[in-house]
PDB file of C-alpha atoms in Angstrom:
ATOM      1  CA  MET A   1       0.000   0.000   0.000  1.00  0.00           C
ATOM      2  CA  SER A   2       1.406   3.407  -0.983  1.00  0.00           C
ATOM      3  CA  LEU A   3       2.347   6.058   1.539  1.00  0.00           C
ATOM      4  CA  VAL A   4      -0.122   8.509  -0.035  1.00  0.00           C
ATOM      5  CA  LEU A   5      -2.998   6.075   0.413  1.00  0.00           C
ATOM      6  CA  LYS A   6      -2.078   5.468   4.040  1.00  0.00           C
ATOM      7  CA  ILE A   7      -2.073   9.215   4.665  1.00  0.00           C
ATOM      8  CA  LYS A   8      -5.414   9.696   2.892  1.00  0.00           C
ATOM      9  CA  ARG A   9      -6.956   6.950   5.026  1.00  0.00           C
ATOM     10  CA  ALA A  10      -5.298   8.249   8.220  1.00  0.00           C
ATOM     11  CA  GLU A  11      -4.680   4.656   9.240  1.00  0.00           C
ATOM     12  CA  THR A  12      -2.663   5.506  12.343  1.00  0.00           C
ATOM     13  CA  PRO A  13      -2.335   8.592  14.549  1.00  0.00           C
ATOM     14  CA  PHE A  14       0.946   9.346  12.760  1.00  0.00           C
ATOM     15  CA  TYR A  15      -0.649   9.243   9.307  1.00  0.00           C
ATOM     16  CA  ALA A  16      -3.620  11.246  10.619  1.00  0.00           C
ATOM     17  CA  SER A  17      -1.234  14.005  11.757  1.00  0.00           C
ATOM     18  CA  LEU A  18       0.434  13.990   8.325  1.00  0.00           C
ATOM     19  CA  LYS A  19      -2.980  14.329   6.726  1.00  0.00           C
ATOM     20  CA  ARG A  20      -3.807  17.339   8.919  1.00  0.00           C
ATOM     21  CA  ILE A  21      -0.475  18.952   8.051  1.00  0.00           C
ATOM     22  CA  ALA A  22      -1.090  18.348   4.330  1.00  0.00           C
ATOM     23  CA  LYS A  23      -4.555  19.884   4.507  1.00  0.00           C
ATOM     24  CA  THR A  24      -3.186  22.895   6.345  1.00  0.00           C
ATOM     25  CA  LEU A  25      -0.523  23.438   3.673  1.00  0.00           C
ATOM     26  CA  ILE A  26      -3.034  22.990   0.845  1.00  0.00           C
ATOM     27  CA  HIS A  27      -5.403  25.598   2.270  1.00  0.00           C
ATOM     28  CA  PHE A  28      -2.720  28.009   3.478  1.00  0.00           C
ATOM     29  CA  ASP A  29      -3.248  31.630   2.445  1.00  0.00           C
ATOM     30  CA  LEU A  30      -1.559  34.888   3.343  1.00  0.00           C
ATOM     31  CA  PRO A  31      -3.483  37.609   5.157  1.00  0.00           C
ATOM     32  CA  PHE A  32      -4.896  40.124   2.667  1.00  0.00           C
ATOM     33  CA  TRP A  33      -3.295  43.571   2.617  1.00  0.00           C
ATOM     34  CA  ARG A  34      -5.209  45.847   0.231  1.00  0.00           C
ATOM     35  CA  PRO A  35      -2.348  48.199  -0.794  1.00  0.00           C
ATOM     36  CA  TRP A  36      -0.256  45.181  -1.813  1.00  0.00           C
ATOM     37  CA  GLY A  37      -3.176  43.776  -3.790  1.00  0.00           C
ATOM     38  CA  ARG A  38      -3.668  47.077  -5.596  1.00  0.00           C
ATOM     39  CA  PHE A  39       0.029  47.259  -6.435  1.00  0.00           C
ATOM     40  CA  LEU A  40      -0.001  43.748  -7.919  1.00  0.00           C
ATOM     41  CA  ASN A  41      -3.192  44.505  -9.813  1.00  0.00           C
ATOM     42  CA  ALA A  42      -1.579  47.590 -11.356  1.00  0.00           C
ATOM     43  CA  ILE A  43       1.381  45.473 -12.508  1.00  0.00           C
ATOM     44  CA  TYR A  44      -1.020  42.886 -13.930  1.00  0.00           C
ATOM     45  CA  ILE A  45      -2.993  45.503 -15.891  1.00  0.00           C
ATOM     46  CA  CYS A  46       0.172  47.138 -17.240  1.00  0.00           C
ATOM     47  CA  ALA A  47       1.492  43.756 -18.364  1.00  0.00           C
ATOM     48  CA  LYS A  48      -1.809  43.019 -20.122  1.00  0.00           C
ATOM     49  CA  PHE A  49      -1.621  46.321 -22.023  1.00  0.00           C
ATOM     50  CA  VAL A  50       1.996  45.721 -23.032  1.00  0.00           C
ATOM     51  CA  ILE A  51       1.281  42.160 -24.207  1.00  0.00           C
ATOM     52  CA  ALA A  52      -1.851  43.273 -26.085  1.00  0.00           C
ATOM     53  CA  GLY A  53       0.107  46.069 -27.755  1.00  0.00           C
ATOM     54  CA  LEU A  54       2.877  43.718 -28.837  1.00  0.00           C
ATOM     55  CA  ARG A  55       0.362  41.218 -30.211  1.00  0.00           C
ATOM     56  CA  ARG A  56      -1.387  43.942 -32.177  1.00  0.00           C
ATOM     57  CA  LEU A  57       1.926  45.171 -33.561  1.00  0.00           C
ATOM     58  CA  ILE A  58       2.854  41.636 -34.669  1.00  0.00           C
ATOM     59  CA  ALA A  59      -0.573  41.259 -36.300  1.00  0.00           C
ATOM     60  CA  ILE A  60      -0.174  44.521 -38.238  1.00  0.00           C
ATOM     61  CA  LEU A  61       3.434  44.037 -39.333  1.00  0.00           C
ATOM     62  CA  TYR A  62       3.552  40.259 -39.777  1.00  0.00           C
ATOM     63  CA  TYR A  63       0.243  38.381 -39.740  1.00  0.00           C
ATOM     64  CA  GLY A  64      -1.637  40.920 -41.873  1.00  0.00           C
ATOM     65  CA  PRO A  65       0.794  40.998 -44.808  1.00  0.00           C
ATOM     66  CA  ILE A  66       0.986  37.186 -44.849  1.00  0.00           C
ATOM     67  CA  PHE A  67      -2.804  36.885 -45.089  1.00  0.00           C
ATOM     68  CA  LYS A  68      -3.161  39.701 -47.634  1.00  0.00           C
ATOM     69  CA  SER A  69      -0.589  38.017 -49.868  1.00  0.00           C
ATOM     70  CA  ARG A  70      -2.991  35.050 -50.165  1.00  0.00           C
ATOM     71  CA  CYS A  71      -5.955  37.258 -51.079  1.00  0.00           C
ATOM     72  CA  VAL A  72      -6.938  38.387 -54.555  1.00  0.00           C
ATOM     73  CA  SER A  73      -8.079  41.629 -52.950  1.00  0.00           C
ATOM     74  CA  CYS A  74      -8.282  42.932 -49.388  1.00  0.00           C
ATOM     75  CA  GLY A  75      -9.985  46.119 -48.261  1.00  0.00           C
ATOM     76  CA  ARG A  76      -9.089  48.716 -45.655  1.00  0.00           C
ATOM     77  CA  ASN A  77      -8.808  48.349 -41.887  1.00  0.00           C
ATOM     78  CA  LEU A  78      -8.530  44.579 -41.643  1.00  0.00           C
ATOM     79  CA  TYR A  79      -8.311  43.347 -38.042  1.00  0.00           C
ATOM     80  CA  LEU A  80      -6.890  39.921 -37.273  1.00  0.00           C
ATOM     81  CA  GLU A  81      -5.167  38.268 -34.342  1.00  0.00           C
ATOM     82  CA  LEU A  82      -3.542  35.213 -35.946  1.00  0.00           C
ATOM     83  CA  VAL A  83      -2.519  34.138 -39.424  1.00  0.00           C
ATOM     84  CA  PRO A  84      -5.518  32.351 -40.987  1.00  0.00           C
ATOM     85  CA  SER A  85      -4.805  28.781 -42.054  1.00  0.00           C
ATOM     86  CA  ILE A  86      -5.329  28.556 -45.828  1.00  0.00           C
ATOM     87  CA  SER A  87      -4.960  25.510 -48.065  1.00  0.00           C
ATOM     88  CA  GLY A  88      -5.862  24.748 -51.660  1.00  0.00           C
ATOM     89  CA  PRO A  89      -6.379  27.015 -54.695  1.00  0.00           C
ATOM     90  CA  VAL A  90      -9.102  29.138 -53.093  1.00  0.00           C
ATOM     91  CA  GLN A  91      -9.413  32.739 -54.246  1.00  0.00           C
ATOM     92  CA  ILE A  92     -10.190  35.080 -51.367  1.00  0.00           C
ATOM     93  CA  PHE A  93     -11.816  38.498 -51.673  1.00  0.00           C
ATOM     94  CA  VAL A  94     -12.050  40.564 -48.461  1.00  0.00           C
ATOM     95  CA  GLY A  95     -13.942  43.824 -47.996  1.00  0.00           C
ATOM     96  CA  ASP A  96     -13.376  46.815 -45.718  1.00  0.00           C
ATOM     97  CA  HIS A  97     -13.446  46.757 -41.909  1.00  0.00           C
ATOM     98  CA  VAL A  98     -13.410  42.969 -41.614  1.00  0.00           C
ATOM     99  CA  TYR A  99     -12.757  41.669 -38.082  1.00  0.00           C
ATOM    100  CA  ILE A 100     -11.218  38.191 -37.709  1.00  0.00           C
ATOM    101  CA  SER A 101     -11.162  37.158 -34.064  1.00  0.00           C
ATOM    102  CA  GLY A 102      -8.704  34.356 -33.299  1.00  0.00           C
ATOM    103  CA  ALA A 103      -8.059  31.388 -35.569  1.00  0.00           C
ATOM    104  CA  LEU A 104      -9.659  31.135 -39.009  1.00  0.00           C
ATOM    105  CA  GLY A 105      -9.501  28.099 -41.292  1.00  0.00           C
ATOM    106  CA  ILE A 106     -10.003  28.288 -45.060  1.00  0.00           C
ATOM    107  CA  ALA A 107      -9.631  25.166 -47.186  1.00  0.00           C
ATOM    108  CA  SER A 108     -10.697  24.453 -50.749  1.00  0.00           C
ATOM    109  CA  GLY A 109     -11.460  21.398 -52.799  1.00  0.00           C
ATOM    110  CA  HIS A 110      -9.927  20.585 -56.180  1.00  0.00           C
ATOM    111  CA  VAL A 111     -12.981  19.917 -58.323  1.00  0.00           C
ATOM    112  CA  PHE A 112     -13.052  23.476 -59.672  1.00  0.00           C
ATOM    113  CA  ASP A 113      -9.931  25.405 -60.609  1.00  0.00           C
ATOM    114  CA  LYS A 114     -10.742  28.650 -58.807  1.00  0.00           C
ATOM    115  CA  PRO A 115     -13.171  28.250 -55.907  1.00  0.00           C
ATOM    116  CA  GLU A 116     -14.055  31.598 -54.351  1.00  0.00           C
ATOM    117  CA  LEU A 117     -14.576  32.919 -50.847  1.00  0.00           C
ATOM    118  CA  ARG A 118     -16.022  36.437 -50.890  1.00  0.00           C
ATOM    119  CA  ILE A 119     -16.230  38.337 -47.604  1.00  0.00           C
ATOM    120  CA  GLY A 120     -18.049  41.671 -47.647  1.00  0.00           C
ATOM    121  CA  ASP A 121     -17.602  44.854 -45.631  1.00  0.00           C
ATOM    122  CA  ARG A 122     -17.933  44.983 -41.823  1.00  0.00           C
ATOM    123  CA  VAL A 123     -18.031  41.199 -41.447  1.00  0.00           C
ATOM    124  CA  PHE A 124     -17.156  39.639 -38.083  1.00  0.00           C
ATOM    125  CA  LEU A 125     -15.626  36.140 -38.030  1.00  0.00           C
ATOM    126  CA  GLY A 126     -15.265  34.536 -34.603  1.00  0.00           C
ATOM    127  CA  HIS A 127     -12.583  32.239 -33.260  1.00  0.00           C
ATOM    128  CA  LEU A 128     -12.339  28.819 -34.945  1.00  0.00           C
ATOM    129  CA  VAL A 129     -14.658  29.649 -37.838  1.00  0.00           C
ATOM    130  CA  SER A 130     -13.909  27.296 -40.733  1.00  0.00           C
ATOM    131  CA  PHE A 131     -14.740  27.586 -44.438  1.00  0.00           C
ATOM    132  CA  ARG A 132     -14.559  24.641 -46.834  1.00  0.00           C
ATOM    133  CA  VAL A 133     -14.863  26.136 -50.318  1.00  0.00           C
ATOM    134  CA  SER A 134     -15.227  23.961 -53.397  1.00  0.00           C
ATOM    135  CA  ARG A 135     -17.247  26.310 -55.644  1.00  0.00           C
ATOM    136  CA  GLN A 136     -18.258  29.587 -54.017  1.00  0.00           C
ATOM    137  CA  ILE A 137     -19.147  30.948 -50.580  1.00  0.00           C
ATOM    138  CA  ILE A 138     -20.362  34.548 -50.356  1.00  0.00           C
ATOM    139  CA  ILE A 139     -20.562  36.425 -47.056  1.00  0.00           C
ATOM    140  CA  GLU A 140     -22.334  39.738 -47.603  1.00  0.00           C
ATOM    141  CA  ASP A 141     -21.877  43.033 -45.739  1.00  0.00           C
ATOM    142  CA  GLY A 142     -22.482  43.219 -41.999  1.00  0.00           C
ATOM    143  CA  VAL A 143     -22.685  39.467 -41.366  1.00  0.00           C
ATOM    144  CA  ILE A 144     -21.716  38.098 -37.937  1.00  0.00           C
ATOM    145  CA  ILE A 145     -20.386  34.532 -37.830  1.00  0.00           C
ATOM    146  CA  THR A 146     -19.607  33.552 -34.261  1.00  0.00           C
ATOM    147  CA  GLN A 147     -17.163  31.107 -32.718  1.00  0.00           C
ATOM    148  CA  GLY A 148     -16.802  27.547 -33.985  1.00  0.00           C
ATOM    149  CA  CYS A 149     -19.038  27.741 -37.076  1.00  0.00           C
ATOM    150  CA  TYR A 150     -18.391  25.442 -40.049  1.00  0.00           C
ATOM    151  CA  ILE A 151     -19.490  26.440 -43.547  1.00  0.00           C
ATOM    152  CA  THR A 152     -19.087  24.097 -46.519  1.00  0.00           C
ATOM    153  CA  ASP A 153     -20.508  24.108 -50.045  1.00  0.00           C
ATOM    154  CA  SER A 154     -19.984  20.378 -50.618  1.00  0.00           C
ATOM    155  CA  ASP A 155     -20.303  17.019 -48.891  1.00  0.00           C
ATOM    156  CA  GLU A 156     -16.484  16.880 -49.159  1.00  0.00           C
ATOM    157  CA  HIS A 157     -16.646  13.189 -50.128  1.00  0.00           C
ATOM    158  CA  PRO A 158     -18.800  11.271 -52.639  1.00  0.00           C
ATOM    159  CA  LEU A 159     -22.028   9.771 -51.341  1.00  0.00           C
ATOM    160  CA  ASP A 160     -21.234   6.536 -53.205  1.00  0.00           C
ATOM    161  CA  PRO A 161     -19.168   4.322 -50.841  1.00  0.00           C
ATOM    162  CA  GLU A 162     -17.207   2.808 -53.731  1.00  0.00           C
ATOM    163  CA  LEU A 163     -16.097   6.250 -54.883  1.00  0.00           C
ATOM    164  CA  ARG A 164     -15.231   7.219 -51.307  1.00  0.00           C
ATOM    165  CA  ALA A 165     -13.093   4.113 -50.970  1.00  0.00           C
ATOM    166  CA  GLN A 166     -11.181   5.199 -54.081  1.00  0.00           C
ATOM    167  CA  GLY A 167     -10.474   8.593 -52.521  1.00  0.00           C
ATOM    168  CA  LEU A 168     -12.310  10.497 -55.254  1.00  0.00           C
ATOM    169  CA  PRO A 169     -13.755  13.989 -54.728  1.00  0.00           C
ATOM    170  CA  PRO A 170     -17.505  14.676 -54.865  1.00  0.00           C
ATOM    171  CA  GLU A 171     -19.184  15.160 -58.227  1.00  0.00           C
ATOM    172  CA  ALA A 172     -19.286  18.727 -59.538  1.00  0.00           C
ATOM    173  CA  ALA A 173     -23.103  18.583 -59.615  1.00  0.00           C
ATOM    174  CA  ASP A 174     -23.132  17.894 -55.859  1.00  0.00           C
ATOM    175  CA  ILE A 175     -21.207  21.081 -55.075  1.00  0.00           C
ATOM    176  CA  LYS A 176     -23.587  24.004 -54.495  1.00  0.00           C
ATOM    177  CA  SER A 177     -22.731  27.574 -53.589  1.00  0.00           C
ATOM    178  CA  ILE A 178     -23.623  29.230 -50.265  1.00  0.00           C
ATOM    179  CA  ARG A 179     -24.737  32.807 -49.718  1.00  0.00           C
ATOM    180  CA  ILE A 180     -25.128  34.481 -46.320  1.00  0.00           C
ATOM    181  CA  CYS A 181     -26.953  37.739 -46.956  1.00  0.00           C
ATOM    182  CA  ARG A 182     -26.541  41.165 -45.394  1.00  0.00           C
ATOM    183  CA  ASN A 183     -26.650  41.546 -41.626  1.00  0.00           C
ATOM    184  CA  ALA A 184     -27.369  37.870 -40.923  1.00  0.00           C
ATOM    185  CA  TRP A 185     -26.166  36.447 -37.600  1.00  0.00           C
ATOM    186  CA  ILE A 186     -24.854  32.886 -37.408  1.00  0.00           C
ATOM    187  CA  GLY A 187     -24.849  31.541 -33.834  1.00  0.00           C
ATOM    188  CA  ARG A 188     -21.974  29.724 -32.170  1.00  0.00           C
ATOM    189  CA  GLY A 189     -21.113  26.244 -33.390  1.00  0.00           C
ATOM    190  CA  SER A 190     -23.537  26.255 -36.326  1.00  0.00           C
ATOM    191  CA  TYR A 191     -23.073  24.258 -39.526  1.00  0.00           C
ATOM    192  CA  ILE A 192     -24.094  25.801 -42.849  1.00  0.00           C
ATOM    193  CA  LEU A 193     -24.238  23.116 -45.539  1.00  0.00           C
ATOM    194  CA  LYS A 194     -24.145  23.170 -49.336  1.00  0.00           C
ATOM    195  CA  GLY A 195     -26.646  25.101 -51.425  1.00  0.00           C
ATOM    196  CA  VAL A 196     -27.995  27.162 -48.529  1.00  0.00           C
ATOM    197  CA  THR A 197     -28.938  30.835 -48.653  1.00  0.00           C
ATOM    198  CA  ILE A 198     -29.319  32.643 -45.341  1.00  0.00           C
ATOM    199  CA  GLY A 199     -31.641  35.581 -45.927  1.00  0.00           C
ATOM    200  CA  GLU A 200     -30.945  39.195 -45.072  1.00  0.00           C
ATOM    201  CA  GLY A 201     -31.123  39.908 -41.346  1.00  0.00           C
ATOM    202  CA  ALA A 202     -31.841  36.278 -40.458  1.00  0.00           C
ATOM    203  CA  ILE A 203     -30.594  34.642 -37.248  1.00  0.00           C
ATOM    204  CA  VAL A 204     -29.298  31.078 -37.008  1.00  0.00           C
ATOM    205  CA  GLY A 205     -29.359  29.777 -33.433  1.00  0.00           C
ATOM    206  CA  ALA A 206     -26.305  28.271 -31.752  1.00  0.00           C
ATOM    207  CA  GLY A 207     -25.504  24.706 -32.777  1.00  0.00           C
ATOM    208  CA  ALA A 208     -27.949  24.656 -35.695  1.00  0.00           C
ATOM    209  CA  VAL A 209     -27.330  22.479 -38.753  1.00  0.00           C
ATOM    210  CA  VAL A 210     -28.714  24.396 -41.728  1.00  0.00           C
ATOM    211  CA  THR A 211     -29.570  22.247 -44.743  1.00  0.00           C
ATOM    212  CA  ARG A 212     -32.229  24.488 -46.340  1.00  0.00           C
ATOM    213  CA  ASP A 213     -32.639  28.179 -47.078  1.00  0.00           C
ATOM    214  CA  VAL A 214     -33.494  30.481 -44.188  1.00  0.00           C
ATOM    215  CA  PRO A 215     -35.908  33.296 -45.170  1.00  0.00           C
ATOM    216  CA  PRO A 216     -34.937  36.940 -44.598  1.00  0.00           C
ATOM    217  CA  MET A 217     -35.632  38.390 -41.147  1.00  0.00           C
ATOM    218  CA  SER A 218     -36.364  35.010 -39.568  1.00  0.00           C
ATOM    219  CA  ILE A 219     -34.941  32.808 -36.814  1.00  0.00           C
ATOM    220  CA  ALA A 220     -33.854  29.212 -37.456  1.00  0.00           C
ATOM    221  CA  VAL A 221     -32.710  26.704 -34.825  1.00  0.00           C
ATOM    222  CA  GLY A 222     -32.095  22.997 -34.362  1.00  0.00           C
ATOM    223  CA  ASN A 223     -30.706  19.974 -36.197  1.00  0.00           C
ATOM    224  CA  PRO A 224     -31.842  20.070 -38.899  1.00  0.00           C
ATOM    225  CA  ALA A 225     -32.605  23.759 -38.605  1.00  0.00           C
ATOM    226  CA  ARG A 226     -36.247  24.826 -38.746  1.00  0.00           C
ATOM    227  CA  VAL A 227     -37.695  28.316 -38.908  1.00  0.00           C
ATOM    228  CA  LEU A 228     -39.271  29.407 -35.617  1.00  0.00           C
ATOM    229  CA  GLU A 229     -40.189  32.985 -36.379  1.00  0.00           C
ATOM    230  CA  ARG A 230     -40.497  35.137 -39.452  1.00  0.00           C
ATOM    231  CA  HIS A 231     -40.368  38.892 -39.967  1.00  0.00           C
ATOM    232  CA  ILE A 232     -38.164  39.883 -37.025  1.00  0.00           C
ATOM    233  CA  THR A 233     -38.996  43.419 -35.952  1.00  0.00           C
TER     234      THR A 233
END
């Protein structure tokens, strides 16, 4: 039997005393002195500002140019925090005042020569948003896509198991473009699948799996997503 187990069980008075000592050490805390706490808090805040400033400087001077070099066009006042992960021959068009929060993944298939990802003005892309572009995905102006969303215009593999086993890509006819219209809001962890149009001003609830069009100014939730309310006021 291990020493630790004997102490935990307090099998003898000796082990019981060791257990009490251990508990005392685990829960030990210094008396609180407010001036000292304020001093440490000031150091903590200053360090946060310095680190944030350095990260922003790196993003402007290093991450931004790397990402822009992979874009066909990129508008003014791009904000990003990390270098987006990009693979495949995707052509990327980015508008003005786009905000990319955290990690962004962009991958393209190889069925079409020049698949396109078009991101409009004032678009917000949350952390861990992922695009899989095989034909075309269009994100119009003012769209909010929150953390962890996955947007793909194909099934990514053939539906036929024999073709999947051969490692073939999906058929061109099975790849269907996606459009997310102006001022739509895509909730956290949602999946937007091939051929879908999200109407202007629509809201997709968190965790929804959208397989059909969502009308403008409506709310859609669930798996598969269904429209709960139309004509948001």
